Coordinates of N, CA and C in Angstrom, one line a residue:
X1 N 51.9 10.6 -28.8 CA 50.8 11.3 -29.4 C 51.0 11.4 -30.9
X2 N 49.9 11.1 -31.6 CA 50.0 11.2 -33.1 C 48.8 12.1 -33.6
X3 N 49.1 13.1 -34.3 CA 48.1 14.0 -34.9 C 48.2 13.8 -36.4
X4 N 47.2 13.3 -37.0 CA 47.2 13.1 -38.5 C 47.3 14.4 -39.2
X5 N 47.7 14.3 -40.5 CA 47.7 15.5 -41.3 C 46.3 16.0 -41.5
X6 N 45.3 15.2 -41.6 CA 43.9 15.6 -41.7 C 43.5 16.4 -40.5
X7 N 43.8 16.0 -39.3 CA 43.4 16.7 -38.1 C 44.1 18.0 -38.1
X8 N 45.4 18.0 -38.3 CA 46.2 19.2 -38.3 C 45.7 20.2 -39.3
X9 N 45.4 19.8 -40.5 CA 44.9 20.7 -41.5 C 43.5 21.2 -41.1
X10 N 42.7 20.4 -40.5 CA 41.3 20.8 -40.1 C 41.4 21.9 -39.1
X11 N 42.3 21.7 -38.1 CA 42.4 22.8 -37.1 C 43.0 24.0 -37.7
X12 N 44.0 23.9 -38.5 CA 44.6 25.1 -39.1 C 43.6 25.9 -40.0
X13 N 42.8 25.1 -40.7 CA 41.7 25.7 -41.6 C 40.7 26.5 -40.8
X14 N 40.2 25.8 -39.7 CA 39.3 26.5 -38.8 C 39.8 27.7 -38.1
X15 N 41.1 27.7 -37.8 CA 41.8 28.9 -37.3 C 41.8 30.0 -38.3
X16 N 42.1 29.7 -39.5 CA 42.1 30.6 -40.6 C 40.7 31.3 -40.7
X17 N 39.6 30.4 -40.7 CA 38.3 30.9 -40.7 C 38.0 31.8 -39.6
X18 N 38.4 31.5 -38.4 CA 38.2 32.3 -37.2 C 38.8 33.6 -37.3
X19 N 40.0 33.6 -37.8 CA 40.8 34.9 -38.0 C 40.2 35.7 -39.1
X20 N 39.5 35.1 -40.1 CA 38.9 35.8 -41.2 C 37.6 36.6 -40.9
X21 N 37.1 36.3 -39.7 CA 35.8 37.0 -39.3 C 34.6 36.5 -40.0
X22 N 33.6 37.3 -40.2 CA 32.3 36.8 -40.7 C 32.3 36.7 -42.2
X23 N 33.2 37.2 -42.9 CA 33.2 37.1 -44.4 C 33.7 35.7 -44.8
X24 N 33.0 35.1 -45.8 CA 33.4 33.8 -46.2 C 34.8 33.8 -46.9
X25 N 35.5 32.8 -46.7 CA 36.8 32.6 -47.3 C 36.8 31.4 -48.3
X26 N 37.4 31.5 -49.4 CA 37.4 30.4 -50.3 C 38.4 29.3 -49.9
X27 N 38.1 28.1 -50.3 CA 39.1 27.0 -50.0 C 40.5 27.3 -50.5
X28 N 40.5 27.9 -51.7 CA 41.8 28.3 -52.3 C 42.6 29.3 -51.4
X29 N 41.9 30.2 -50.8 CA 42.5 31.2 -50.0 C 43.0 30.6 -48.7
X30 N 42.2 29.7 -48.1 CA 42.6 29.0 -46.9 C 43.8 28.1 -47.2
X31 N 43.7 27.4 -48.3 CA 44.8 26.4 -48.6 C 46.1 27.2 -48.8
X32 N 46.1 28.3 -49.5 CA 47.3 29.1 -49.7 C 47.8 29.7 -48.4
X33 N 47.0 30.2 -47.6 CA 47.4 30.8 -46.3 C 48.1 29.7 -45.4
X34 N 47.6 28.5 -45.4 CA 48.1 27.5 -44.5 C 48.9 26.4 -45.2
X35 N 49.2 26.6 -46.5 CA 50.0 25.6 -47.3 C 49.4 24.2 -47.1
X36 N 48.1 24.1 -47.4 CA 47.4 22.8 -47.4 C 47.0 22.5 -48.8
X37 N 47.1 21.2 -49.3 CA 46.7 20.9 -50.6 C 45.2 21.2 -50.8
X38 N 44.8 21.9 -51.8 CA 43.4 22.4 -51.9 C 42.4 21.3 -52.0
X39 N 42.7 20.2 -52.7 CA 41.7 19.1 -52.9 C 41.5 18.4 -51.5
X40 N 42.6 18.2 -50.8 CA 42.5 17.6 -49.4 C 41.7 18.5 -48.5
X41 N 41.9 19.8 -48.6 CA 41.2 20.8 -47.8 C 39.7 20.8 -48.1
X42 N 39.4 20.7 -49.3 CA 37.9 20.6 -49.7 C 37.2 19.5 -49.1
X43 N 37.9 18.3 -49.0 CA 37.3 17.1 -48.4 C 37.1 17.4 -46.8
X44 N 38.1 18.0 -46.2 CA 38.1 18.3 -44.8 C 37.0 19.3 -44.6
X45 N 36.9 20.4 -45.4 CA 35.8 21.4 -45.2 C 34.4 20.7 -45.4
X46 N 34.3 19.8 -46.2 CA 33.0 19.1 -46.4 C 32.6 18.4 -45.1
X47 N 33.6 17.7 -44.4 CA 33.4 17.1 -43.1 C 33.0 18.1 -42.1
X48 N 33.7 19.2 -42.0 CA 33.4 20.2 -41.0 C 32.1 20.9 -41.2
X49 N 31.7 21.0 -42.5 CA 30.4 21.6 -42.8 C 29.3 20.6 -42.4
X50 N 29.4 19.3 -42.7 CA 28.4 18.3 -42.3 C 28.3 18.3 -40.8
X51 N 29.3 18.5 -40.1 CA 29.3 18.6 -38.6 C 28.8 19.9 -38.1
X52 N 28.6 20.9 -39.0 CA 28.1 22.2 -38.6 C 29.1 23.1 -37.8
X53 N 30.4 22.7 -37.9 CA 31.4 23.5 -37.3 C 31.8 24.6 -38.3
X54 N 31.5 24.4 -39.5 CA 31.8 25.3 -40.6 C 30.5 25.5 -41.4
X55 N 30.2 26.7 -41.9 CA 29.1 26.9 -42.8 C 29.6 27.3 -44.2
X56 N 28.9 26.9 -45.2 CA 29.4 27.2 -46.6 C 28.3 28.0 -47.3
X57 N 28.8 28.9 -48.2 CA 27.9 29.7 -49.0 C 28.3 29.5 -50.4
X58 N 27.4 29.2 -51.3 CA 27.7 29.0 -52.7 C 27.7 30.3 -53.4
X59 N 28.2 30.3 -54.6 CA 28.2 31.4 -55.5 C 29.5 32.2 -55.6
X60 N 29.5 33.2 -56.4 CA 30.7 34.0 -56.6 C 31.2 34.6 -55.4
X61 N 30.4 35.1 -54.5 CA 30.9 35.7 -53.3 C 30.9 34.7 -52.1
X62 N 30.8 33.4 -52.5 CA 30.7 32.4 -51.5 C 32.0 31.9 -50.9
X63 N 31.9 31.0 -50.0 CA 33.1 30.4 -49.4 C 32.7 29.8 -48.1
X64 N 33.6 29.8 -47.1 CA 33.4 29.1 -45.8 C 33.6 30.1 -44.7
X65 N 32.9 29.9 -43.6 CA 33.0 30.6 -42.4 C 32.7 29.7 -41.2
X66 N 33.0 30.1 -40.0 CA 32.7 29.2 -38.9 C 31.2 29.1 -38.7
X67 N 30.8 27.9 -38.3 CA 29.4 27.7 -38.0 C 28.9 28.2 -36.7
X68 N 29.8 28.5 -35.8 CA 29.5 29.1 -34.5 C 30.7 29.9 -34.0
X69 N 30.6 30.6 -33.0 CA 31.7 31.5 -32.6 C 33.0 30.6 -32.2
X70 N 34.1 31.2 -32.5 CA 35.4 30.5 -32.2 C 35.6 30.1 -30.8
X71 N 35.0 30.8 -29.9 CA 35.1 30.5 -28.4 C 34.2 29.3 -28.1
X72 N 33.4 28.9 -29.0 CA 32.5 27.7 -28.7 C 33.0 26.4 -29.5
X73 N 34.1 26.5 -30.2 CA 34.7 25.4 -30.9 C 36.0 25.0 -30.3
X74 N 36.0 23.8 -29.7 CA 37.2 23.3 -29.0 C 38.1 22.5 -30.1
X75 N 39.3 22.4 -29.7 CA 40.2 21.5 -30.6 C 39.7 20.1 -30.6
X76 N 39.1 19.6 -29.5 CA 38.5 18.3 -29.5 C 37.4 18.1 -30.4
X77 N 36.5 19.2 -30.6 CA 35.4 19.1 -31.5 C 35.9 18.9 -32.9
X78 N 36.9 19.5 -33.3 CA 37.5 19.4 -34.7 C 38.1 18.0 -34.8
X79 N 38.8 17.6 -33.8 CA 39.5 16.3 -33.9 C 38.4 15.2 -34.0
X80 N 37.4 15.3 -33.3 CA 36.3 14.2 -33.3 C 35.7 14.1 -34.7
X81 N 35.5 15.3 -35.4 CA 35.0 15.2 -36.7 C 35.9 14.5 -37.7
X82 N 37.2 14.7 -37.6 CA 38.1 14.1 -38.5 C 38.6 12.7 -38.2
X83 N 38.6 12.4 -36.9 CA 39.1 11.0 -36.6 C 38.2 10.2 -35.7
X84 N 37.1 10.7 -35.3 CA 36.2 9.9 -34.4 C 36.7 10.1 -33.0
X85 N 37.0 9.0 -32.3 CA 37.5 9.0 -31.0 C 38.7 9.8 -30.8
X86 N 38.9 10.4 -29.6 CA 40.2 11.2 -29.4 C 41.3 10.2 -29.2
X87 N 41.0 9.0 -28.6 CA 42.0 8.0 -28.4 C 41.3 6.6 -28.7
X88 N 42.0 5.8 -29.4 CA 41.5 4.4 -29.7 C 42.6 3.4 -29.6
X89 N 42.2 2.2 -29.3 CA 43.1 1.1 -29.2 C 42.6 0.1 -30.3
X90 N 43.4 0.0 -31.4 CA 43.0 -0.9 -32.5 C 41.5 -0.6 -33.0
X91 N 41.1 0.7 -33.0 CA 39.8 1.0 -33.4 C 38.7 1.0 -32.4
X92 N 39.1 0.6 -31.2 CA 38.1 0.5 -30.1 C 38.4 1.6 -29.0
X93 N 37.3 2.0 -28.3 CA 37.5 3.0 -27.2 C 38.3 2.2 -26.1
X94 N 39.2 3.0 -25.4 CA 40.0 2.3 -24.4 C 39.2 1.5 -23.4
X95 N 38.1 2.0 -23.0 CA 37.3 1.3 -21.9 C 36.6 0.0 -22.5
X96 N 36.6 -0.1 -23.8 CA 36.0 -1.3 -24.4 C 37.1 -2.4 -24.7
X97 N 38.3 -2.2 -24.4 CA 39.4 -3.1 -24.6 C 39.4 -4.1 -23.4
X98 N 39.4 -5.4 -23.7 CA 39.5 -6.4 -22.6 C 40.8 -7.2 -22.8
X99 N 41.8 -6.8 -22.0 CA 43.0 -7.5 -22.0 C 43.0 -8.8 -21.1
X100 N 43.7 -9.8 -21.5 CA 43.7 -11.0 -20.6 C 44.9 -10.9 -19.7
X101 N 44.8 -11.7 -18.6 CA 45.9 -11.9 -17.7 C 46.6 -10.7 -17.2
X102 N 48.0 -10.7 -17.2 CA 48.8 -9.7 -16.7 C 48.6 -8.3 -17.3
X103 N 48.0 -8.2 -18.5 CA 47.8 -7.0 -19.2 C 46.4 -6.3 -18.8
X104 N 45.6 -7.0 -18.0 CA 44.3 -6.5 -17.6 C 44.2 -5.1 -17.2
X105 N 45.2 -4.7 -16.4 CA 45.2 -3.3 -15.8 C 45.6 -2.2 -16.8
X106 N 46.1 -2.7 -18.0 CA 46.5 -1.7 -19.0 C 45.4 -0.9 -19.5
X107 N 44.2 -1.4 -19.5 CA 43.0 -0.6 -19.9 C 42.9 0.7 -19.0
X108 N 43.2 0.6 -17.8 CA 43.2 1.8 -16.9 C 44.2 2.8 -17.3
X109 N 45.4 2.4 -17.8 CA 46.4 3.3 -18.2 C 45.9 4.1 -19.4
X110 N 45.3 3.3 -20.4 CA 44.8 4.0 -21.6 C 43.6 4.9 -21.3
X111 N 42.7 4.6 -20.4 CA 41.6 5.4 -20.0 C 42.2 6.7 -19.3
X112 N 43.1 6.6 -18.5 CA 43.7 7.7 -17.8 C 44.4 8.7 -18.8
X113 N 45.2 8.1 -19.7 CA 45.9 8.9 -20.7 C 44.9 9.6 -21.6
X114 N 43.8 9.0 -22.0 CA 42.8 9.7 -22.7 C 42.1 10.8 -21.9
X115 N 41.9 10.6 -20.7 CA 41.3 11.6 -19.8 C 42.2 12.9 -19.8
X116 N 43.5 12.6 -19.7 CA 44.5 13.7 -19.6 C 44.5 14.5 -20.9
X117 N 44.5 13.7 -22.0 CA 44.5 14.3 -23.4 C 43.3 15.1 -23.6
X118 N 42.1 14.5 -23.2 CA 40.8 15.2 -23.4 C 40.7 16.4 -22.6
X119 N 41.3 16.4 -21.4 CA 41.1 17.6 -20.5 C 41.8 18.8 -21.1
X120 N 42.8 18.6 -21.9 CA 43.4 19.7 -22.6 C 42.6 20.1 -23.9
X121 N 42.4 19.1 -24.7 CA 41.8 19.4 -26.0 C 40.3 19.9 -25.9
X122 N 39.6 19.5 -24.9 CA 38.2 20.0 -24.8 C 38.1 21.4 -24.2
X123 N 39.2 21.8 -23.6 CA 39.1 23.1 -22.9 C 39.8 24.2 -23.7
X124 N 40.6 23.9 -24.8 CA 41.2 24.9 -25.6 C 40.3 25.1 -26.8
X125 N 40.0 26.4 -27.0 CA 39.1 26.7 -28.2 C 39.9 27.4 -29.3
X126 N 39.3 27.5 -30.4 CA 39.9 28.3 -31.5 C 40.2 29.7 -31.0
X127 N 39.3 30.3 -30.3 CA 39.6 31.7 -29.8 C 40.8 31.8 -28.9
X128 N 41.0 30.7 -28.1 CA 42.2 30.7 -27.2 C 43.4 30.7 -28.0
X129 N 43.5 29.8 -29.0 CA 44.7 29.7 -29.9 C 44.9 31.0 -30.6
X130 N 43.9 31.6 -31.2 CA 44.1 32.8 -31.9 C 44.6 34.0 -31.0
X131 N 44.1 34.0 -29.8 CA 44.5 35.0 -28.9 C 45.8 34.8 -28.2
X132 N 46.4 33.5 -28.4 CA 47.6 33.2 -27.8 C 47.5 33.0 -26.3
X133 N 46.4 32.7 -25.8 CA 46.2 32.5 -24.4 C 45.5 31.2 -24.1
X134 N 46.2 30.3 -23.4 CA 45.6 29.1 -23.1 C 45.1 29.2 -21.6
X135 N 44.1 28.3 -21.3 CA 43.7 28.3 -19.9 C 45.0 28.2 -19.0
X136 N 44.9 28.8 -17.8 CA 46.1 29.0 -17.0 C 46.8 27.6 -16.6
X137 N 46.0 26.6 -16.2 CA 46.6 25.4 -15.9 C 47.2 24.6 -17.0
X138 N 46.6 24.8 -18.2 CA 47.2 24.2 -19.4 C 48.5 24.9 -19.8
X139 N 48.5 26.3 -19.8 CA 49.7 27.0 -20.1 C 50.8 26.6 -19.1
X140 N 50.5 26.3 -17.8 CA 51.5 25.9 -16.9 C 52.2 24.7 -17.3
X141 N 51.5 23.8 -18.0 CA 52.2 22.6 -18.5 C 53.4 22.9 -19.4
X142 N 53.4 24.0 -20.0 CA 54.4 24.4 -21.0 C 55.7 24.8 -20.3
X143 N 55.6 25.1 -19.0 CA 56.8 25.5 -18.2 C 57.7 24.4 -17.9
X144 N 57.2 23.2 -18.0 CA 58.0 22.0 -17.7 C 58.9 21.7 -18.9
X145 N 60.3 21.8 -18.7 CA 61.2 21.6 -19.8 C 60.9 20.3 -20.6
X146 N 60.5 19.3 -19.9 CA 60.3 18.0 -20.5 C 59.1 18.0 -21.5
X147 N 58.2 19.0 -21.3 CA 57.1 19.1 -22.2 C 57.5 19.3 -23.7
X148 N 58.7 19.9 -23.8 CA 59.2 20.3 -25.1 C 60.1 19.3 -25.7
X149 N 60.3 18.2 -25.1 CA 61.3 17.2 -25.5 C 60.6 15.9 -25.8
X150 N 60.8 15.3 -26.9 CA 60.3 14.0 -27.2 C 60.9 12.9 -26.3
X151 N 60.1 11.9 -26.0 CA 60.7 10.8 -25.1 C 61.9 10.2 -25.7
X152 N 62.0 10.1 -27.0 CA 63.2 9.5 -27.7 C 64.4 10.5 -27.6
X153 N 64.2 11.8 -27.3 CA 65.3 12.7 -27.3 C 65.9 12.8 -25.9
X154 N 65.3 12.2 -24.9 CA 65.9 12.2 -23.5 C 67.0 11.3 -23.3

């Protein structure tokens, strides 16, 4: 699994907005709180605003706030804004990849992996993360010791 800096920063910024309540936060304040380069963050906030996950207010008292309640914004929503597909194979959706010969069944592996990934990311919201409570079946995944170990560390 690879999470880009852009996606990581977008999720952390929206969490900061969710924690900030209804009052707008400046990009500088979000950047400082989450140790994100402010210029990079401004680009991310522009994407999130265009997608209406974030709302912006101009002026001296302006800033950013969530575009809808934190319980209605999934981690997958944010990821899709910043990277498009949740999973891709050389820029294509897994189901659109056509492998020849002995690799033909590999498409099914990629589709199944994406379904598993998506089942977690679409069900976890900003509100869940802020509250420190994941859906029960997702939290249960964390009890497996191997969940905390990279494949290269085994």
